Amino acid sequence: MAVIAFIGLGNMGSGMAANLIKAGHTVRAFDLNKDAVALLEQKGATPATDLRNAVTDADVVVTMLPAGQHVRGVYLDDGGVLELAKPDAILIDCSTIDVDSARAVADKASAAGFAFVDAPVSGGVAAAEGGTLTFMVGGPEEAFAKAEPILSNMGKAVIRAGDAGAGQAAKICNNMLLGIHMIGTCEAMNLALKLGLDPQNFYDIASQASGQSWSLTSYCPVPGPVPAAPSNRDYVPGFAAPMMLKDLNLAMQTSKSAGVNIPMGEKAQTIYDAFVDQGGEAMDFSGVIKWLAGEMK
Ligand code: NAD
């Protein structure tokens, strides 16, 4: 069993770290938010007072942070992970960030002799808690082989996408699809309700017909059909709308540099931008159903 420093105990990181504890590892938990650290201490983690306290002599470092600037800071700043980690530590970043930041951290980590992978996740908070995430991993084969047994404690699938940054590339494409699906699911639900259909009845039909998607069956944007979905908790995240907007912005940036046309992705970015700007900032991304219904403009 390993000593694992877990950095970033938010909506996703808290459940993931708890599963590492359940698997028998010693987890040293650190977050800038002391309440998040205290919550994980109750689940059996060793609380860390700062990054140094968490990372020094740990066998593995896992980070689950909001965006590229946080990841670059935590790994590359003076007093960051690359300075603090022991030479044979395995470094795993599970955050969703831009490919350039992922490659910049990977390059510096491998120059310093570390095994580093980018390993963003798909599945949401329920999957983070249930240990059923899908990991898409970028990095050299040898680093993947070292990270895979750790990631398996938190997920149902661990798939190598290619070299450094490839995990983030897969994640950006996946989440562009998710944003488009969610908007489509919300539009269909809003129309179904206006046409007099019962939401549960339409759910029962669409979930067993060709309109089926994860946005419908795991994250249904109307309350009722999927009890674990944020729609039943007044759209408290879950997967916060600004995080979806971040991912769609990453898709836009990446598509421009790759010269690929993504008209639906662009439209989804415009809709989430307006939703976040007009009251959706603290809501789950499925709350866009309210913006689409004209309840927030
Ligand atoms: P969150 O905002 O709930 O959690 C991030 C945590 O990182 C916070 O607790 C914050 O205090 C902490 N943090 C920020 N900077 C830090 C630093 N320098 N040192 C220590 N802690 C720091 O976000 P989340 O929803 O858990 O998402 C985390 C990542 O996972 C994001 O990149 C997101 O895009 C991705 N993701 C989220 C979901 C989801 O459903 N929420 C699903 C898949 C992927």
Tab-separated table of C-alpha atoms and ligand atoms in Angstrom:
chain	number	residue	atom	x	y	z
A	1	MET	CA	0.000	0.000	0.000
A	2	ALA	CA	1.220	3.472	-0.864
A	3	VAL	CA	1.439	6.823	0.878
A	4	ILE	CA	-0.534	9.143	-1.391
A	5	ALA	CA	-0.595	12.953	-1.262
A	6	PHE	CA	-4.015	14.064	-2.563
A	7	ILE	CA	-4.199	17.763	-3.517
A	8	GLY	CA	-7.604	19.312	-4.315
A	9	LEU	CA	-10.527	17.923	-2.309
A	10	GLY	CA	-13.465	19.591	-4.063
A	11	ASN	CA	-16.581	18.029	-5.563
A	12	MET	CA	-14.539	15.349	-7.329
A	13	GLY	CA	-11.330	15.042	-5.300
A	14	SER	CA	-13.088	14.322	-1.998
A	15	GLY	CA	-14.791	11.160	-3.328
A	16	MET	CA	-11.688	10.019	-5.215
A	17	ALA	CA	-9.454	10.406	-2.156
A	18	ALA	CA	-12.001	8.527	-0.026
A	19	ASN	CA	-11.777	5.578	-2.427
A	20	LEU	CA	-7.979	5.506	-2.107
A	21	ILE	CA	-8.447	5.298	1.675
A	22	LYS	CA	-10.983	2.474	1.248
A	23	ALA	CA	-8.442	0.619	-0.923
A	24	GLY	CA	-6.026	0.665	2.043
A	25	HIS	CA	-3.660	3.485	1.076
A	26	THR	CA	-2.475	6.152	3.497
A	27	VAL	CA	-3.859	9.406	2.119
A	28	ARG	CA	-2.371	12.762	3.078
A	29	ALA	CA	-5.059	15.283	2.204
A	30	PHE	CA	-4.418	18.923	1.278
A	31	ASP	CA	-6.684	21.687	-0.012
A	32	LEU	CA	-6.584	25.479	0.380
A	33	ASN	CA	-10.052	25.056	1.904
A	34	LYS	CA	-9.535	23.791	5.464
A	35	ASP	CA	-13.138	22.540	5.718
A	36	ALA	CA	-12.505	20.180	2.799
A	37	VAL	CA	-9.429	18.784	4.591
A	38	ALA	CA	-11.404	18.336	7.840
A	39	LEU	CA	-14.154	16.486	5.979
A	40	LEU	CA	-11.661	14.021	4.547
A	41	GLU	CA	-9.982	13.566	7.918
A	42	GLN	CA	-13.333	12.208	9.145
A	43	LYS	CA	-13.106	9.605	6.358
A	44	GLY	CA	-9.677	8.433	7.521
A	45	ALA	CA	-7.216	10.761	5.766
A	46	THR	CA	-4.172	12.287	7.421
A	47	PRO	CA	-4.717	16.063	7.240
A	48	ALA	CA	-1.827	18.045	5.741
A	49	THR	CA	-1.248	21.647	6.764
A	50	ASP	CA	0.420	22.609	3.492
A	51	LEU	CA	1.710	21.202	0.209
A	52	ARG	CA	5.124	20.353	1.684
A	53	ASN	CA	3.525	18.447	4.542
A	54	ALA	CA	1.446	16.391	2.062
A	55	VAL	CA	4.054	15.678	-0.628
A	56	THR	CA	7.315	15.108	1.260
A	57	ASP	CA	8.199	11.379	1.100
A	58	ALA	CA	4.852	10.417	-0.488
A	59	ASP	CA	5.019	7.514	-2.995
A	60	VAL	CA	2.311	9.034	-5.187
A	61	VAL	CA	0.963	12.564	-5.702
A	62	VAL	CA	-2.569	12.963	-7.130
A	63	THR	CA	-3.892	16.442	-8.020
A	64	MET	CA	-7.546	17.313	-8.747
A	65	LEU	CA	-7.576	21.088	-9.294
A	66	PRO	CA	-9.825	23.525	-11.162
A	67	ALA	CA	-7.750	24.633	-14.191
A	68	GLY	CA	-4.344	24.907	-15.909
A	69	GLN	CA	-3.030	27.811	-13.853
A	70	HIS	CA	-3.650	25.932	-10.582
A	71	VAL	CA	-1.911	22.817	-11.893
A	72	ARG	CA	1.099	24.773	-13.213
A	73	GLY	CA	1.338	26.588	-9.860
A	74	VAL	CA	1.104	23.464	-7.699
A	75	TYR	CA	3.719	21.532	-9.733
A	76	LEU	CA	6.081	24.222	-11.060
A	77	ASP	CA	6.170	27.100	-8.545
A	78	ASP	CA	8.988	27.455	-6.017
A	79	GLY	CA	8.067	25.053	-3.230
A	80	GLY	CA	5.881	23.095	-5.693
A	81	VAL	CA	5.483	19.335	-6.205
A	82	LEU	CA	8.522	18.998	-8.516
A	83	GLU	CA	10.701	20.503	-5.805
A	84	LEU	CA	9.153	18.571	-2.914
A	85	ALA	CA	8.432	15.061	-4.235
A	86	LYS	CA	10.841	12.204	-3.639
A	87	PRO	CA	12.729	11.172	-6.798
A	88	ASP	CA	10.802	7.938	-7.492
A	89	ALA	CA	7.339	9.394	-6.741
A	90	ILE	CA	4.558	8.804	-9.289
A	91	LEU	CA	2.819	12.087	-10.218
A	92	ILE	CA	-0.778	11.989	-11.512
A	93	ASP	CA	-2.801	15.051	-12.494
A	94	CYS	CA	-6.534	14.242	-12.792
A	95	SER	CA	-7.717	17.844	-13.377
A	96	THR	CA	-9.205	18.883	-16.729
A	97	ILE	CA	-6.790	21.466	-18.181
A	98	ASP	CA	-5.462	22.764	-21.506
A	99	VAL	CA	-3.130	20.504	-23.471
A	100	ASP	CA	-0.288	23.075	-23.437
A	101	SER	CA	-0.250	23.277	-19.617
A	102	ALA	CA	-0.392	19.479	-19.364
A	103	ARG	CA	2.574	19.148	-21.752
A	104	ALA	CA	4.526	21.930	-19.984
A	105	VAL	CA	4.151	20.186	-16.594
A	106	ALA	CA	4.898	16.764	-18.151
A	107	ASP	CA	8.084	18.065	-19.832
A	108	LYS	CA	9.401	19.607	-16.605
A	109	ALA	CA	8.425	16.526	-14.578
A	110	SER	CA	10.163	14.117	-16.955
A	111	ALA	CA	13.246	16.401	-17.151
A	112	ALA	CA	13.382	16.119	-13.343
A	113	GLY	CA	13.168	12.309	-13.653
A	114	PHE	CA	9.575	11.767	-12.460
A	115	ALA	CA	6.929	9.416	-13.874
A	116	PHE	CA	4.104	11.851	-14.681
A	117	VAL	CA	0.740	11.333	-16.394
A	118	ASP	CA	-2.213	13.557	-17.214
A	119	ALA	CA	-5.286	11.506	-16.250
A	120	PRO	CA	-8.496	13.536	-16.507
A	121	VAL	CA	-11.727	11.802	-15.611
A	122	SER	CA	-15.237	11.361	-16.862
A	123	GLY	CA	-18.237	10.362	-14.758
A	124	GLY	CA	-19.162	13.203	-12.391
A	125	VAL	CA	-19.499	13.339	-8.621
A	126	ALA	CA	-21.530	10.123	-8.255
A	127	ALA	CA	-18.843	8.173	-10.139
A	128	ALA	CA	-16.086	9.863	-8.103
A	129	GLU	CA	-17.816	8.694	-4.911
A	130	GLY	CA	-18.694	5.262	-6.290
A	131	GLY	CA	-15.214	4.578	-7.710
A	132	THR	CA	-16.582	4.179	-11.233
A	133	LEU	CA	-14.790	6.986	-13.082
A	134	THR	CA	-13.283	6.601	-16.550
A	135	PHE	CA	-9.672	7.823	-16.719
A	136	MET	CA	-8.137	8.927	-20.026
A	137	VAL	CA	-4.391	8.949	-19.616
A	138	GLY	CA	-1.543	10.699	-21.423
A	139	GLY	CA	2.099	9.846	-20.809
A	140	PRO	CA	4.863	7.337	-21.582
A	141	GLU	CA	3.976	3.610	-21.369
A	142	GLU	CA	6.192	3.142	-18.281
A	143	ALA	CA	4.534	6.024	-16.414
A	144	PHE	CA	1.091	4.669	-17.393
A	145	ALA	CA	2.030	1.221	-16.028
A	146	LYS	CA	2.957	2.792	-12.665
A	147	ALA	CA	-0.146	5.012	-12.448
A	148	GLU	CA	-2.686	2.422	-13.612
A	149	PRO	CA	-2.976	0.399	-10.339
A	150	ILE	CA	-3.583	3.620	-8.369
A	151	LEU	CA	-6.173	4.924	-10.831
A	152	SER	CA	-7.949	1.529	-10.809
A	153	ASN	CA	-8.806	2.131	-7.131
A	154	MET	CA	-10.922	5.120	-8.249
A	155	GLY	CA	-12.385	4.025	-11.568
A	156	LYS	CA	-13.991	1.355	-13.707
A	157	ALA	CA	-11.864	2.090	-16.785
A	158	VAL	CA	-8.295	3.359	-17.170
A	159	ILE	CA	-7.409	3.912	-20.817
A	160	ARG	CA	-4.135	5.235	-22.247
A	161	ALA	CA	-4.841	7.810	-24.958
A	162	GLY	CA	-1.208	8.414	-26.007
A	163	ASP	CA	1.755	10.543	-24.938
A	164	ALA	CA	1.781	13.589	-22.656
A	165	GLY	CA	-1.337	15.742	-23.134
A	166	ALA	CA	-3.310	13.011	-24.941
A	167	GLY	CA	-5.523	12.419	-21.894
A	168	GLN	CA	-6.484	16.100	-21.932
A	169	ALA	CA	-7.110	15.995	-25.692
A	170	ALA	CA	-9.527	13.052	-25.216
A	171	LYS	CA	-11.206	14.807	-22.284
A	172	ILE	CA	-11.730	18.074	-24.209
A	173	CYS	CA	-13.377	16.183	-27.105
A	174	ASN	CA	-15.519	14.130	-24.686
A	175	ASN	CA	-16.712	17.182	-22.780
A	176	MET	CA	-17.541	19.141	-25.904
A	177	LEU	CA	-19.822	16.208	-26.755
A	178	LEU	CA	-21.256	16.290	-23.217
A	179	GLY	CA	-22.029	20.043	-23.416
A	180	ILE	CA	-23.772	19.565	-26.763
A	181	HIS	CA	-25.708	16.516	-25.444
A	182	MET	CA	-26.819	18.347	-22.299
A	183	ILE	CA	-28.173	21.317	-24.246
A	184	GLY	CA	-29.980	18.925	-26.623
A	185	THR	CA	-31.428	16.972	-23.691
A	186	CYS	CA	-32.656	20.195	-22.051
A	187	GLU	CA	-34.216	21.436	-25.285
A	188	ALA	CA	-36.010	18.122	-25.802
A	189	MET	CA	-37.297	18.134	-22.193
A	190	ASN	CA	-38.503	21.746	-22.437
A	191	LEU	CA	-40.330	20.970	-25.680
A	192	ALA	CA	-41.790	17.719	-24.299
A	193	LEU	CA	-43.192	19.588	-21.267
A	194	LYS	CA	-44.685	22.338	-23.483
A	195	LEU	CA	-46.327	19.639	-25.607
A	196	GLY	CA	-48.001	18.273	-22.477
A	197	LEU	CA	-45.838	15.182	-21.937
A	198	ASP	CA	-45.136	13.991	-18.412
A	199	PRO	CA	-41.358	14.279	-17.680
A	200	GLN	CA	-41.108	10.769	-16.185
A	201	ASN	CA	-43.047	9.319	-19.114
A	202	PHE	CA	-40.840	11.110	-21.682
A	203	TYR	CA	-37.768	9.986	-19.730
A	204	ASP	CA	-38.980	6.347	-19.814
A	205	ILE	CA	-39.401	6.598	-23.582
A	206	ALA	CA	-36.245	8.554	-24.547
A	207	SER	CA	-33.994	6.575	-22.196
A	208	GLN	CA	-34.953	3.416	-24.125
A	209	ALA	CA	-35.007	5.041	-27.535
A	210	SER	CA	-32.422	6.674	-29.778
A	211	GLY	CA	-32.389	9.906	-27.742
A	212	GLN	CA	-30.637	8.114	-24.874
A	213	SER	CA	-27.448	9.711	-23.519
A	214	TRP	CA	-25.495	10.085	-20.248
A	215	SER	CA	-26.969	13.593	-19.881
A	216	LEU	CA	-30.423	12.005	-19.813
A	217	THR	CA	-29.928	8.775	-17.882
A	218	SER	CA	-27.258	9.796	-15.330
A	219	TYR	CA	-27.844	13.535	-15.100
A	220	CYS	CA	-31.461	14.140	-16.116
A	221	PRO	CA	-31.965	17.955	-16.109
A	222	VAL	CA	-35.562	17.745	-14.817
A	223	PRO	CA	-36.170	16.595	-11.212
A	224	GLY	CA	-37.621	13.131	-10.638
A	225	PRO	CA	-36.430	10.480	-13.078
A	226	VAL	CA	-32.792	10.263	-11.832
A	227	PRO	CA	-32.762	10.796	-8.039
A	228	ALA	CA	-28.975	11.392	-7.816
A	229	ALA	CA	-29.032	14.162	-10.463
A	230	PRO	CA	-28.415	17.809	-9.368
A	231	SER	CA	-31.862	18.786	-10.772
A	232	ASN	CA	-33.309	17.238	-7.570
A	233	ARG	CA	-31.163	19.540	-5.394
A	234	ASP	CA	-32.019	22.845	-7.047
A	235	TYR	CA	-29.052	22.417	-9.412
A	236	VAL	CA	-26.346	22.589	-6.729
A	237	PRO	CA	-23.170	21.193	-8.450
A	238	GLY	CA	-22.245	18.410	-9.313
A	239	PHE	CA	-20.358	19.710	-12.306
A	240	ALA	CA	-20.466	23.480	-12.041
A	241	ALA	CA	-21.534	25.450	-15.141
A	242	PRO	CA	-18.271	27.510	-15.161
A	243	MET	CA	-16.341	24.201	-15.383
A	244	MET	CA	-18.346	23.226	-18.479
A	245	LEU	CA	-17.713	26.692	-19.923
A	246	LYS	CA	-13.987	26.209	-19.209
A	247	ASP	CA	-14.050	22.903	-21.130
A	248	LEU	CA	-15.929	24.420	-24.088
A	249	ASN	CA	-13.412	27.298	-24.174
A	250	LEU	CA	-10.654	24.672	-24.279
A	251	ALA	CA	-12.469	22.964	-27.188
A	252	MET	CA	-12.675	26.290	-29.061
A	253	GLN	CA	-8.958	27.061	-28.509
A	254	THR	CA	-7.913	23.545	-29.489
A	255	SER	CA	-10.129	23.403	-32.586
A	256	LYS	CA	-8.678	26.717	-33.832
A	257	SER	CA	-5.104	25.536	-33.479
A	258	ALA	CA	-6.035	22.179	-35.097
A	259	GLY	CA	-7.980	23.899	-37.929
A	260	VAL	CA	-11.140	21.859	-37.244
A	261	ASN	CA	-14.695	23.154	-37.693
A	262	ILE	CA	-16.889	22.684	-34.567
A	263	PRO	CA	-20.104	24.710	-35.139
A	264	MET	CA	-22.115	22.818	-32.478
A	265	GLY	CA	-19.282	23.139	-29.967
A	266	GLU	CA	-19.147	26.901	-30.660
A	267	LYS	CA	-22.903	27.228	-30.175
A	268	ALA	CA	-22.683	25.285	-26.888
A	269	GLN	CA	-19.898	27.652	-25.748
A	270	THR	CA	-22.086	30.693	-26.549
A	271	ILE	CA	-25.027	29.223	-24.600
A	272	TYR	CA	-22.962	28.295	-21.510
A	273	ASP	CA	-21.244	31.693	-21.616
A	274	ALA	CA	-24.651	33.436	-21.468
A	275	PHE	CA	-25.974	31.012	-18.827
A	276	VAL	CA	-22.977	31.595	-16.527
A	277	ASP	CA	-23.182	35.355	-17.107
A	278	GLN	CA	-26.925	35.522	-16.393
A	279	GLY	CA	-27.172	33.750	-13.040
A	280	GLY	CA	-25.832	30.229	-13.664
A	281	GLU	CA	-22.393	30.776	-12.121
A	282	ALA	CA	-23.086	28.795	-8.938
A	283	MET	CA	-25.318	26.203	-10.640
A	284	ASP	CA	-24.730	22.752	-12.017
A	285	PHE	CA	-24.293	22.635	-15.805
A	286	SER	CA	-27.656	20.851	-16.151
A	287	GLY	CA	-29.284	24.072	-14.824
A	288	VAL	CA	-28.906	25.418	-18.374
A	289	ILE	CA	-32.429	23.986	-18.831
A	290	LYS	CA	-33.718	27.039	-16.927
A	291	TRP	CA	-31.824	29.476	-19.163
A	292	LEU	CA	-33.100	27.686	-22.278
A	293	ALA	CA	-36.663	27.868	-20.904
A	294	GLY	CA	-36.256	31.652	-20.609
A	295	GLU	CA	-36.454	31.573	-16.819
A	296	MET	CA	-33.174	33.431	-16.214
A	297	LYS	CA	-32.873	36.155	-18.862
B	1	NAD	P1	-13.891	22.046	-7.211
B	1	NAD	O1	-13.778	23.502	-7.490
B	1	NAD	O2	-15.060	21.507	-6.491
B	1	NAD	O3	-12.561	21.529	-6.471
B	1	NAD	C1	-11.270	22.037	-6.704
B	1	NAD	C2	-10.559	22.096	-5.364
B	1	NAD	O4	-9.201	22.493	-5.567
B	1	NAD	C3	-11.168	23.130	-4.399
B	1	NAD	O5	-11.517	22.483	-3.186
B	1	NAD	C4	-10.051	24.167	-4.212
B	1	NAD	O6	-10.022	24.720	-2.916
B	1	NAD	C5	-8.822	23.317	-4.480
B	1	NAD	N1	-7.652	24.089	-4.851
B	1	NAD	C6	-7.545	25.084	-5.776
B	1	NAD	N2	-6.268	25.508	-5.846
B	1	NAD	C7	-5.553	24.784	-4.953
B	1	NAD	C8	-4.191	24.768	-4.565
B	1	NAD	N3	-3.292	25.599	-5.098
B	1	NAD	N4	-3.807	23.887	-3.600
B	1	NAD	C9	-4.703	23.046	-3.038
B	1	NAD	N5	-6.021	23.010	-3.366
B	1	NAD	C10	-6.429	23.879	-4.308
B	1	NAD	O7	-13.768	21.348	-8.662
B	1	NAD	P2	-14.238	19.855	-9.066
B	1	NAD	O8	-15.634	19.895	-9.539
B	1	NAD	O9	-13.812	18.903	-8.029
B	1	NAD	O10	-13.343	19.667	-10.394
B	1	NAD	C11	-11.938	19.447	-10.334
B	1	NAD	C12	-11.441	19.145	-11.735
B	1	NAD	O11	-12.128	17.994	-12.245
B	1	NAD	C13	-11.706	20.279	-12.739
B	1	NAD	O12	-10.606	20.399	-13.584
B	1	NAD	C14	-12.961	19.809	-13.465
B	1	NAD	O13	-13.048	20.352	-14.773
B	1	NAD	C15	-12.760	18.313	-13.469
B	1	NAD	N6	-13.984	17.506	-13.532
B	1	NAD	C16	-15.069	17.798	-12.758
B	1	NAD	C17	-16.207	16.993	-12.841
B	1	NAD	C18	-17.432	17.266	-11.999
B	1	NAD	O14	-18.481	16.638	-12.245
B	1	NAD	N7	-17.378	18.140	-11.009
B	1	NAD	C19	-16.229	15.890	-13.703
B	1	NAD	C20	-15.096	15.604	-14.457
B	1	NAD	C21	-13.966	16.406	-14.351
